[in-house]
Amino acid sequence: MVMKEISYNHFFIDKIKKYFSLNSFNKKNKKKVCVAVSGGLDSMVLINLLLDLPEIEPEVAHCNFLLRDEESNKDEFFIRNFCKKKNIKCHIKKFDTLYFSKKYKVSIQMSARKLRYDWFLELLEKYSYEYMVLGHHFDDSIETFFMNVFRGTGIKGLLGIPKKNRKFIRPLSDFNKKEILHYAKIRNIKWRVDRTNQEFKYLRNKIRLVLSRFYSFSFHKGLKKTIDFLHDENLLIEKKIEEIRKKITIEKKDNPFFWKIECKRIKKLKPLSFYLFKLFSPYGFNDINSMKRLIDAQSGKQILSKIYRIIKNRNDWVLISHKLLLENKNKIYIIHDINIKEMFLPVDIKFFLNPKKEKIKNMFFMDFDKIQFPLLLRTWRKGDFFYPLKRKGKKKLSKYYKEQKFSILEKEHIWLLINKNGYIILILGNCLDNRFKVTENTKKILGIKI
């Protein structure tokens, strides 16, 4: 019996070592990681396993969601006491999960997930951990598999919980609950029991309780084989999607995010609905019919997700973040005088007093005495008007932009130079206001080069 227990212990340790060796861990290069420890069976087995690996220096992060009254505080005390005995650093964070759930109108489970992962990302950045280590195992992947089946999903939703996702790793991914429980017993590992895991009101718990009736070695083996096949098939699909992404892309950059796509090539994709979902759902676009209509829509039409928007720009799509629009729309730059060398501005502007016209190209000239500082630099707003140079009367900026056939993107990224009295002096790079033009009475000329 003792020999079996020793062998089982080696089986666990060897499998964990193999996992970490595949992720660039070795004895010569000790890595500092943070382990998410709830106090339950899985996380307590995980932290004990990592303490047995000399190549890893673990620290602990514990979330107290304040959802189970005194039980939550007992979990926290249990973790603090464990870390003190093992002489490892422990990070504890209390969350008002119920308040967060009510404020943002999301479920308690989703609130806890959001709070937990946001904090984990903060810890990764603050302490420069190699990884955040989580205690998910294969049974968790099975539950996720069936949860996504009930909700409706593609192949990606059937892959379970990934073994590694950026800085988050899950070394117990290949172990099932029965194996983890057996290991905890032979190693005499103590853990806390969360009774809410038995409550039937949560979908995951319902699936867990139903699946427990069908538990068998062959059941787990068959599902694991299925998920492994799905992983391979998903890799092939992702490779094909990447090829298509390159094929339809005219231009793409990351900072700020900008993706220009050729509509003609999108239209030729078959099956269109499948490719639209795979290409654009990562940006929050799940309404396939709206995307289909946008392909043939007139220029200027757009669809929105929470973070991004797709704009029909002539014969192309442009996918950008809302953030840039909001920054431009709300940002005002104040220019106190013509000496702007030390200023950070969104466009490159240079002022010249009494310039020589023949020496400087692409410059706008105006009557310096009509300029009143401080000047403002901003984008257009509803109701803006100006007096275009060499034209009669005033014109609304919205109408002028339409006449110039500016796209919706160009409208949002053209900057205006505004006089202290609120008059538009110049549409940068485009047109001067007639009220500021150089006349025979001008004494000083101000040149502005964009």
CSV table of C-alpha atoms in Angstrom, one decimal:
chain,number,residue,atom,x,y,z
A,1,MET,CA,0.0,0.0,0.0
A,2,VAL,CA,2.8,2.4,0.9
A,3,MET,CA,4.6,1.6,-2.4
A,4,LYS,CA,1.4,2.4,-4.3
A,5,GLU,CA,1.1,5.7,-2.5
A,6,ILE,CA,4.8,6.6,-3.3
A,7,SER,CA,4.3,5.6,-6.9
A,8,TYR,CA,1.1,7.7,-7.2
A,9,ASN,CA,3.0,10.6,-5.6
A,10,HIS,CA,5.8,10.3,-8.2
A,11,PHE,CA,3.1,10.0,-11.0
A,12,PHE,CA,1.7,13.4,-10.0
A,13,ILE,CA,5.1,15.1,-9.5
A,14,ASP,CA,6.5,13.8,-12.8
A,15,LYS,CA,3.5,14.9,-14.7
A,16,ILE,CA,3.6,18.4,-13.1
A,17,LYS,CA,7.4,18.6,-13.8
A,18,LYS,CA,6.8,17.7,-17.4
A,19,TYR,CA,4.1,20.4,-17.7
A,20,PHE,CA,6.5,23.1,-16.4
A,21,SER,CA,9.5,21.9,-18.5
A,22,LEU,CA,7.3,22.3,-21.6
A,23,ASN,CA,6.7,25.9,-20.5
A,24,SER,CA,10.4,26.8,-20.2
A,25,PHE,CA,10.9,26.0,-16.5
A,26,ASN,CA,14.2,24.4,-15.4
A,27,LYS,CA,16.3,24.1,-12.3
A,28,LYS,CA,19.0,26.5,-13.5
A,29,ASN,CA,16.4,29.2,-14.0
A,30,LYS,CA,14.2,29.5,-10.9
A,31,LYS,CA,10.8,31.1,-11.7
A,32,LYS,CA,8.6,33.2,-9.4
A,33,VAL,CA,4.9,32.5,-9.9
A,34,CYS,CA,1.7,33.4,-8.2
A,35,VAL,CA,-0.8,30.7,-7.3
A,36,ALA,CA,-4.5,31.5,-7.0
A,37,VAL,CA,-5.6,29.6,-3.9
A,38,SER,CA,-9.2,29.6,-2.8
A,39,GLY,CA,-8.6,27.0,0.0
A,40,GLY,CA,-10.5,24.3,-1.8
A,41,LEU,CA,-9.3,20.9,-2.8
A,42,ASP,CA,-7.8,21.7,-6.2
A,43,SER,CA,-5.9,24.9,-5.3
A,44,MET,CA,-4.5,23.3,-2.1
A,45,VAL,CA,-3.2,20.3,-4.0
A,46,LEU,CA,-1.7,22.7,-6.6
A,47,ILE,CA,0.2,24.9,-4.1
A,48,ASN,CA,1.5,21.8,-2.2
A,49,LEU,CA,2.7,20.3,-5.5
A,50,LEU,CA,4.5,23.5,-6.5
A,51,LEU,CA,6.2,23.7,-3.1
A,52,ASP,CA,7.8,20.4,-3.9
A,53,LEU,CA,9.4,21.7,-7.1
A,54,PRO,CA,12.8,23.4,-6.4
A,55,GLU,CA,12.7,25.2,-9.8
A,56,ILE,CA,9.6,27.2,-8.8
A,57,GLU,CA,9.2,30.0,-6.2
A,58,PRO,CA,5.5,30.2,-5.5
A,59,GLU,CA,3.5,33.0,-3.8
A,60,VAL,CA,-0.2,33.0,-3.1
A,61,ALA,CA,-3.2,35.1,-4.1
A,62,HIS,CA,-6.5,34.7,-2.3
A,63,CYS,CA,-9.8,36.4,-3.2
A,64,ASN,CA,-12.3,36.9,-0.4
A,65,PHE,CA,-15.6,37.7,-2.3
A,66,LEU,CA,-17.5,38.2,1.0
A,67,LEU,CA,-20.4,36.1,-0.3
A,68,ARG,CA,-20.6,33.4,2.4
A,69,ASP,CA,-20.5,35.4,5.6
A,70,GLU,CA,-18.3,33.8,8.2
A,71,GLU,CA,-17.3,31.0,5.9
A,72,SER,CA,-15.5,33.5,3.6
A,73,ASN,CA,-13.5,34.8,6.5
A,74,LYS,CA,-12.6,31.3,7.7
A,75,ASP,CA,-11.3,30.5,4.2
A,76,GLU,CA,-9.1,33.6,4.4
A,77,PHE,CA,-7.8,32.7,7.8
A,78,PHE,CA,-7.0,29.2,6.6
A,79,ILE,CA,-4.9,30.5,3.7
A,80,ARG,CA,-3.1,33.1,5.9
A,81,ASN,CA,-2.2,30.4,8.4
A,82,PHE,CA,-1.1,28.0,5.7
A,83,CYS,CA,1.2,30.6,4.1
A,84,LYS,CA,2.6,31.6,7.5
A,85,LYS,CA,3.5,27.9,8.2
A,86,LYS,CA,5.1,27.4,4.8
A,87,ASN,CA,6.8,30.8,4.9
A,88,ILE,CA,5.5,32.0,1.6
A,89,LYS,CA,4.2,35.5,0.6
A,90,CYS,CA,0.4,35.8,0.6
A,91,HIS,CA,-1.7,38.5,-1.1
A,92,ILE,CA,-5.3,38.8,0.1
A,93,LYS,CA,-8.0,40.9,-1.6
A,94,LYS,CA,-11.5,41.5,-0.3
A,95,PHE,CA,-14.2,42.3,-2.9
A,96,ASP,CA,-17.7,43.7,-2.5
A,97,THR,CA,-19.0,41.3,-5.1
A,98,LEU,CA,-22.7,41.9,-4.5
A,99,TYR,CA,-22.3,45.7,-5.0
A,100,PHE,CA,-20.4,45.1,-8.2
A,101,SER,CA,-23.1,42.7,-9.5
A,102,LYS,CA,-25.9,45.2,-8.8
A,103,LYS,CA,-23.9,48.2,-10.2
A,104,TYR,CA,-23.0,46.6,-13.5
A,105,LYS,CA,-26.1,44.4,-13.7
A,106,VAL,CA,-24.2,41.1,-14.2
A,107,SER,CA,-24.5,37.8,-12.4
A,108,ILE,CA,-22.6,37.2,-9.2
A,109,GLN,CA,-20.5,34.5,-10.8
A,110,MET,CA,-19.5,36.8,-13.7
A,111,SER,CA,-18.8,39.6,-11.2
A,112,ALA,CA,-16.5,37.4,-9.2
A,113,ARG,CA,-14.7,36.3,-12.4
A,114,LYS,CA,-14.2,39.8,-13.6
A,115,LEU,CA,-12.9,41.1,-10.2
A,116,ARG,CA,-10.7,38.0,-9.8
A,117,TYR,CA,-9.0,38.2,-13.2
A,118,ASP,CA,-8.6,42.0,-13.1
A,119,TRP,CA,-6.7,41.7,-9.8
A,120,PHE,CA,-4.6,38.8,-11.1
A,121,LEU,CA,-3.5,41.0,-14.0
A,122,GLU,CA,-2.5,43.8,-11.6
A,123,LEU,CA,-0.5,41.3,-9.5
A,124,LEU,CA,1.3,40.0,-12.7
A,125,GLU,CA,2.3,43.5,-13.6
A,126,LYS,CA,3.2,44.8,-10.1
A,127,TYR,CA,5.3,41.8,-9.1
A,128,SER,CA,6.6,40.6,-12.5
A,129,TYR,CA,5.5,37.0,-12.0
A,130,GLU,CA,6.4,34.6,-14.7
A,131,TYR,CA,2.8,33.2,-14.6
A,132,MET,CA,-0.4,33.2,-12.6
A,133,VAL,CA,-1.1,29.6,-11.8
A,134,LEU,CA,-4.7,28.4,-11.6
A,135,GLY,CA,-6.1,25.1,-10.2
A,136,HIS,CA,-8.5,24.1,-13.1
A,137,HIS,CA,-8.5,20.4,-13.9
A,138,PHE,CA,-10.0,18.2,-16.6
A,139,ASP,CA,-13.4,17.9,-15.0
A,140,ASP,CA,-13.7,21.7,-15.1
A,141,SER,CA,-13.1,21.5,-18.9
A,142,ILE,CA,-15.8,18.9,-19.2
A,143,GLU,CA,-18.3,21.1,-17.4
A,144,THR,CA,-17.3,24.0,-19.6
A,145,PHE,CA,-17.8,21.8,-22.7
A,146,PHE,CA,-21.4,21.0,-21.7
A,147,MET,CA,-22.2,24.6,-20.5
A,148,ASN,CA,-21.2,25.9,-24.0
A,149,VAL,CA,-23.2,23.1,-25.7
A,150,PHE,CA,-26.3,24.2,-23.8
A,151,ARG,CA,-25.7,27.8,-24.7
A,152,GLY,CA,-24.8,27.2,-28.3
A,153,THR,CA,-21.2,27.4,-29.5
A,154,GLY,CA,-18.7,26.7,-32.2
A,155,ILE,CA,-15.6,24.4,-32.0
A,156,LYS,CA,-13.7,26.9,-29.8
A,157,GLY,CA,-16.4,26.7,-27.1
A,158,LEU,CA,-16.0,22.9,-27.0
A,159,LEU,CA,-12.3,23.0,-26.2
A,160,GLY,CA,-12.8,23.4,-22.5
A,161,ILE,CA,-10.5,25.6,-20.4
A,162,PRO,CA,-7.1,26.1,-22.0
A,163,LYS,CA,-4.0,24.7,-20.4
A,164,LYS,CA,-2.2,28.0,-21.0
A,165,ASN,CA,-3.6,31.4,-21.9
A,166,ARG,CA,-1.0,34.1,-22.1
A,167,LYS,CA,0.2,34.5,-18.5
A,168,PHE,CA,-2.3,32.1,-17.0
A,169,ILE,CA,-1.4,28.5,-16.7
A,170,ARG,CA,-3.2,25.4,-15.4
A,171,PRO,CA,-0.9,22.5,-14.5
A,172,LEU,CA,-3.7,20.3,-13.3
A,173,SER,CA,-5.5,20.3,-16.7
A,174,ASP,CA,-4.8,16.7,-17.4
A,175,PHE,CA,-5.9,15.4,-14.0
A,176,ASN,CA,-9.5,14.6,-13.1
A,177,LYS,CA,-11.2,15.3,-9.7
A,178,LYS,CA,-10.9,11.7,-8.5
A,179,GLU,CA,-7.1,11.7,-9.1
A,180,ILE,CA,-6.7,15.0,-7.3
A,181,LEU,CA,-8.8,13.8,-4.3
A,182,HIS,CA,-6.8,10.6,-4.1
A,183,TYR,CA,-3.5,12.6,-4.1
A,184,ALA,CA,-4.8,14.9,-1.4
A,185,LYS,CA,-5.6,11.9,0.8
A,186,ILE,CA,-2.3,10.1,0.5
A,187,ARG,CA,-0.4,13.4,1.1
A,188,ASN,CA,-2.7,14.3,4.0
A,189,ILE,CA,-3.5,17.7,2.4
A,190,LYS,CA,-6.1,19.8,4.2
A,191,TRP,CA,-8.6,21.9,2.4
A,192,ARG,CA,-11.8,23.9,2.9
A,193,VAL,CA,-15.2,22.8,1.5
A,194,ASP,CA,-17.3,25.5,-0.3
A,195,ARG,CA,-20.9,24.4,0.2
A,196,THR,CA,-22.2,26.7,-2.6
A,197,ASN,CA,-20.6,24.3,-5.1
A,198,GLN,CA,-23.5,22.0,-4.3
A,199,GLU,CA,-26.2,24.6,-4.9
A,200,PHE,CA,-28.4,23.7,-7.8
A,201,LYS,CA,-29.2,27.3,-8.9
A,202,TYR,CA,-25.9,27.6,-10.9
A,203,LEU,CA,-25.6,26.0,-14.3
A,204,ARG,CA,-22.1,24.7,-13.7
A,205,ASN,CA,-23.2,23.1,-10.5
A,206,LYS,CA,-26.2,21.4,-12.2
A,207,ILE,CA,-23.9,20.0,-14.9
A,208,ARG,CA,-21.4,18.8,-12.2
A,209,LEU,CA,-24.1,17.0,-10.2
A,210,VAL,CA,-25.6,15.4,-13.3
A,211,LEU,CA,-22.2,14.3,-14.7
A,212,SER,CA,-21.2,12.7,-11.4
A,213,ARG,CA,-23.9,10.1,-12.0
A,214,PHE,CA,-22.2,9.1,-15.3
A,215,TYR,CA,-18.6,9.1,-13.9
A,216,SER,CA,-16.4,6.3,-15.2
A,217,PHE,CA,-12.9,5.9,-16.6
A,218,SER,CA,-14.2,5.3,-20.1
A,219,PHE,CA,-16.5,8.4,-19.9
A,220,HIS,CA,-13.5,10.6,-19.1
A,221,LYS,CA,-11.2,8.9,-21.6
A,222,GLY,CA,-13.7,9.3,-24.4
A,223,LEU,CA,-14.4,13.0,-23.7
A,224,LYS,CA,-10.7,13.7,-23.4
A,225,LYS,CA,-10.1,12.1,-26.8
A,226,THR,CA,-13.0,14.2,-28.3
A,227,ILE,CA,-11.6,17.4,-26.9
A,228,ASP,CA,-8.1,16.6,-28.1
A,229,PHE,CA,-9.5,16.0,-31.6
A,230,LEU,CA,-11.4,19.3,-31.4
A,231,HIS,CA,-8.1,21.1,-30.5
A,232,ASP,CA,-6.4,19.7,-33.6
A,233,GLU,CA,-9.3,20.7,-35.8
A,234,ASN,CA,-9.5,24.2,-34.3
A,235,LEU,CA,-5.8,24.7,-35.0
A,236,LEU,CA,-6.4,23.9,-38.7
A,237,ILE,CA,-9.4,26.3,-38.7
A,238,GLU,CA,-7.4,29.1,-37.0
A,239,LYS,CA,-4.6,28.6,-39.6
A,240,LYS,CA,-7.1,29.0,-42.4
A,241,ILE,CA,-8.7,32.1,-40.7
A,242,GLU,CA,-5.3,33.7,-40.5
A,243,GLU,CA,-4.8,33.1,-44.3
A,244,ILE,CA,-8.2,34.7,-45.0
A,245,ARG,CA,-7.4,37.6,-42.6
A,246,LYS,CA,-4.2,38.4,-44.6
A,247,LYS,CA,-6.1,38.1,-47.9
A,248,ILE,CA,-8.8,40.6,-47.1
A,249,THR,CA,-6.5,43.1,-45.3
A,250,ILE,CA,-5.4,46.3,-47.0
A,251,GLU,CA,-3.7,47.8,-44.0
A,252,LYS,CA,-3.5,46.9,-40.3
A,253,LYS,CA,-1.7,48.5,-37.3
A,254,ASP,CA,-1.9,48.1,-33.6
A,255,ASN,CA,-1.2,51.5,-32.0
A,256,PRO,CA,-3.7,53.0,-32.4
A,257,PHE,CA,-5.7,50.0,-33.6
A,258,PHE,CA,-6.7,50.3,-37.3
A,259,TRP,CA,-7.7,47.6,-39.7
A,260,LYS,CA,-8.7,48.4,-43.3
A,261,ILE,CA,-10.5,45.6,-45.1
A,262,GLU,CA,-11.5,45.1,-48.8
A,263,CYS,CA,-15.2,44.6,-49.1
A,264,LYS,CA,-15.1,42.8,-52.4
A,265,ARG,CA,-12.9,40.1,-50.9
A,266,ILE,CA,-15.2,39.7,-47.9
A,267,LYS,CA,-18.2,39.3,-50.2
A,268,LYS,CA,-16.5,36.3,-52.0
A,269,LEU,CA,-15.9,34.3,-48.7
A,270,LYS,CA,-17.9,31.1,-48.5
A,271,PRO,CA,-19.5,30.2,-46.2
A,272,LEU,CA,-19.8,34.0,-45.5
A,273,SER,CA,-21.6,33.7,-42.1
A,274,PHE,CA,-18.9,31.4,-40.8
A,275,TYR,CA,-16.0,33.6,-41.8
A,276,LEU,CA,-17.7,36.8,-40.6
A,277,PHE,CA,-18.2,35.3,-37.2
A,278,LYS,CA,-14.6,33.9,-37.0
A,279,LEU,CA,-13.0,37.1,-38.2
A,280,PHE,CA,-15.0,39.7,-36.3
A,281,SER,CA,-16.5,38.1,-33.2
A,282,PRO,CA,-13.2,38.6,-31.3
A,283,TYR,CA,-13.9,42.4,-31.6
A,284,GLY,CA,-17.5,42.0,-30.3
A,285,PHE,CA,-19.4,41.7,-33.6
A,286,ASN,CA,-21.8,38.8,-33.4
A,287,ASP,CA,-24.7,40.1,-35.5
A,288,ILE,CA,-24.0,38.4,-38.8
A,289,ASN,CA,-27.0,40.0,-40.6
A,290,SER,CA,-25.8,43.5,-39.7
A,291,MET,CA,-22.3,42.7,-41.1
A,292,LYS,CA,-23.8,41.3,-44.3
A,293,ARG,CA,-25.8,44.5,-44.8
A,294,LEU,CA,-22.8,46.7,-44.2
A,295,ILE,CA,-20.9,45.1,-47.1
A,296,ASP,CA,-23.2,46.8,-49.6
A,297,ALA,CA,-24.1,49.8,-47.5
A,298,GLN,CA,-23.4,53.3,-48.6
A,299,SER,CA,-20.2,55.0,-47.4
A,300,GLY,CA,-20.4,56.4,-43.9
A,301,LYS,CA,-22.6,53.6,-42.5
A,302,GLN,CA,-21.3,51.8,-39.4
A,303,ILE,CA,-22.0,49.1,-36.8
A,304,LEU,CA,-20.8,49.2,-33.2
A,305,SER,CA,-19.6,46.7,-30.6
A,306,LYS,CA,-18.8,47.7,-27.0
A,307,ILE,CA,-15.2,48.6,-27.8
A,308,TYR,CA,-14.9,48.7,-31.6
A,309,ARG,CA,-16.8,49.9,-34.7
A,310,ILE,CA,-16.7,49.0,-38.3
A,311,ILE,CA,-17.2,51.8,-40.8
A,312,LYS,CA,-18.1,51.5,-44.4
A,313,ASN,CA,-15.5,53.8,-46.0
A,314,ARG,CA,-16.2,53.9,-49.8
A,315,ASN,CA,-15.4,50.4,-51.0
A,316,ASP,CA,-13.7,49.2,-47.8
A,317,TRP,CA,-14.4,48.5,-44.1
A,318,VAL,CA,-12.4,50.3,-41.4
A,319,LEU,CA,-12.3,48.7,-38.0
A,320,ILE,CA,-11.2,51.0,-35.2
A,321,SER,CA,-11.6,51.5,-31.5
A,322,HIS,CA,-14.1,53.9,-30.0
A,323,LYS,CA,-11.4,55.2,-27.7
A,324,LEU,CA,-9.6,57.2,-30.4
A,325,LEU,CA,-12.9,58.9,-31.5
A,326,LEU,CA,-13.7,59.8,-27.9
A,327,GLU,CA,-10.2,61.1,-27.2
A,328,ASN,CA,-10.3,63.3,-30.3
A,329,LYS,CA,-13.9,64.4,-29.6
A,330,ASN,CA,-13.3,65.5,-26.0
A,331,LYS,CA,-9.7,66.7,-26.3
A,332,ILE,CA,-8.9,70.4,-26.5
A,333,TYR,CA,-5.4,71.7,-26.9
A,334,ILE,CA,-4.6,75.3,-25.8
A,335,ILE,CA,-1.9,77.2,-27.7
A,336,HIS,CA,-0.8,80.3,-25.7
A,337,ASP,CA,1.6,81.8,-28.3
A,338,ILE,CA,3.4,81.0,-31.5
A,339,ASN,CA,6.3,79.3,-29.6
A,340,ILE,CA,5.0,75.7,-29.4
A,341,LYS,CA,8.3,73.8,-29.4
A,342,GLU,CA,7.6,72.3,-26.0
A,343,MET,CA,4.0,71.4,-26.6
A,344,PHE,CA,2.6,68.0,-27.4
A,345,LEU,CA,0.0,68.3,-30.1
A,346,PRO,CA,-1.9,65.7,-32.1
A,347,VAL,CA,-0.6,67.2,-35.4
A,348,ASP,CA,2.7,68.7,-36.4
A,349,ILE,CA,2.2,72.5,-36.6
A,350,LYS,CA,4.8,75.2,-37.0
A,351,PHE,CA,4.1,79.0,-36.7
A,352,PHE,CA,6.2,81.5,-38.7
A,353,LEU,CA,6.0,85.3,-38.2
A,354,ASN,CA,6.4,87.3,-41.5
A,355,PRO,CA,7.6,84.3,-43.5
A,356,LYS,CA,9.0,84.4,-47.0
A,357,LYS,CA,6.4,82.8,-49.2
A,358,GLU,CA,8.7,81.6,-51.9
A,359,LYS,CA,10.8,79.6,-49.4
A,360,ILE,CA,8.1,77.7,-47.5
A,361,LYS,CA,5.6,75.4,-49.3
A,362,ASN,CA,2.3,74.0,-48.0
A,363,MET,CA,1.8,77.0,-45.7
A,364,PHE,CA,-1.4,79.0,-44.8
A,365,PHE,CA,-1.0,82.7,-44.5
A,366,MET,CA,-3.1,85.0,-42.3
A,367,ASP,CA,-3.3,88.4,-40.8
A,368,PHE,CA,-1.4,88.2,-37.5
A,369,ASP,CA,-3.3,91.2,-35.9
A,370,LYS,CA,-6.6,89.4,-36.2
A,371,ILE,CA,-5.3,86.4,-34.2
A,372,GLN,CA,-6.2,86.4,-30.5
A,373,PHE,CA,-4.4,84.0,-28.1
A,374,PRO,CA,-4.9,81.6,-26.5
A,375,LEU,CA,-5.9,79.5,-29.6
A,376,LEU,CA,-7.7,76.2,-29.3
A,377,LEU,CA,-7.1,73.1,-31.3
A,378,ARG,CA,-10.1,70.6,-31.5
A,379,THR,CA,-12.2,68.5,-33.9
A,380,TRP,CA,-15.6,69.6,-35.3
A,381,ARG,CA,-18.8,69.9,-33.3
A,382,LYS,CA,-22.4,70.1,-34.3
A,383,GLY,CA,-23.3,73.7,-35.3
A,384,ASP,CA,-19.7,74.7,-36.3
A,385,PHE,CA,-19.6,77.1,-39.2
A,386,PHE,CA,-16.9,79.2,-40.9
A,387,TYR,CA,-16.4,81.6,-43.9
A,388,PRO,CA,-14.4,79.6,-46.6
A,389,LEU,CA,-11.6,81.5,-48.3
A,390,LYS,CA,-12.5,82.9,-51.8
A,391,ARG,CA,-16.2,82.1,-51.2
A,392,LYS,CA,-19.2,84.3,-50.3
A,393,GLY,CA,-21.0,83.9,-47.0
A,394,LYS,CA,-20.7,81.4,-44.2
A,395,LYS,CA,-21.1,77.6,-44.4
A,396,LYS,CA,-21.8,74.9,-41.9
A,397,LEU,CA,-18.8,72.7,-41.4
A,398,SER,CA,-20.9,69.6,-41.8
A,399,LYS,CA,-22.1,70.8,-45.2
A,400,TYR,CA,-18.6,71.8,-46.2
A,401,TYR,CA,-17.2,68.4,-45.2
A,402,LYS,CA,-19.9,66.7,-47.3
A,403,GLU,CA,-19.1,68.9,-50.3
A,404,GLN,CA,-15.4,67.9,-49.9
A,405,LYS,CA,-16.5,64.2,-49.8
A,406,PHE,CA,-14.7,63.6,-46.6
A,407,SER,CA,-15.2,60.1,-45.2
A,408,ILE,CA,-16.6,59.7,-41.6
A,409,LEU,CA,-13.0,59.0,-40.5
A,410,GLU,CA,-11.6,62.0,-42.1
A,411,LYS,CA,-14.2,64.2,-40.5
A,412,GLU,CA,-13.4,62.9,-37.1
A,413,HIS,CA,-9.6,63.3,-37.5
A,414,ILE,CA,-9.5,66.8,-39.0
A,415,TRP,CA,-8.4,69.4,-36.5
A,416,LEU,CA,-9.6,73.0,-36.3
A,417,LEU,CA,-7.6,76.0,-35.1
A,418,ILE,CA,-10.0,78.2,-33.1
A,419,ASN,CA,-9.5,81.9,-32.3
A,420,LYS,CA,-10.0,83.2,-28.7
A,421,ASN,CA,-13.3,84.7,-29.7
A,422,GLY,CA,-14.5,81.3,-30.9
A,423,TYR,CA,-14.1,81.9,-34.7
A,424,ILE,CA,-12.6,79.1,-36.7
A,425,ILE,CA,-9.3,80.3,-38.2
A,426,LEU,CA,-8.3,77.3,-40.1
A,427,ILE,CA,-9.4,73.7,-41.0
A,428,LEU,CA,-5.9,72.3,-40.7
A,429,GLY,CA,-4.5,71.2,-44.0
A,430,ASN,CA,-7.6,72.3,-45.9
A,431,CYS,CA,-9.1,75.8,-45.8
A,432,LEU,CA,-8.6,79.2,-44.2
A,433,ASP,CA,-11.4,81.3,-42.9
A,434,ASN,CA,-12.0,84.3,-45.0
A,435,ARG,CA,-12.0,86.6,-42.0
A,436,PHE,CA,-8.3,86.0,-41.3
A,437,LYS,CA,-6.9,86.3,-44.8
A,438,VAL,CA,-4.0,88.6,-45.7
A,439,THR,CA,-5.1,91.9,-47.2
A,440,GLU,CA,-3.4,95.1,-48.4
A,441,ASN,CA,-3.9,96.5,-44.9
A,442,THR,CA,-2.1,93.5,-43.2
A,443,LYS,CA,1.0,94.7,-41.3
A,444,LYS,CA,2.2,91.3,-39.9
A,445,ILE,CA,1.7,87.9,-41.6
A,446,LEU,CA,1.4,84.7,-39.7
A,447,GLY,CA,2.3,81.5,-41.5
A,448,ILE,CA,1.1,78.1,-40.3
A,449,LYS,CA,2.7,75.0,-41.8
A,450,ILE,CA,1.0,71.6,-41.2
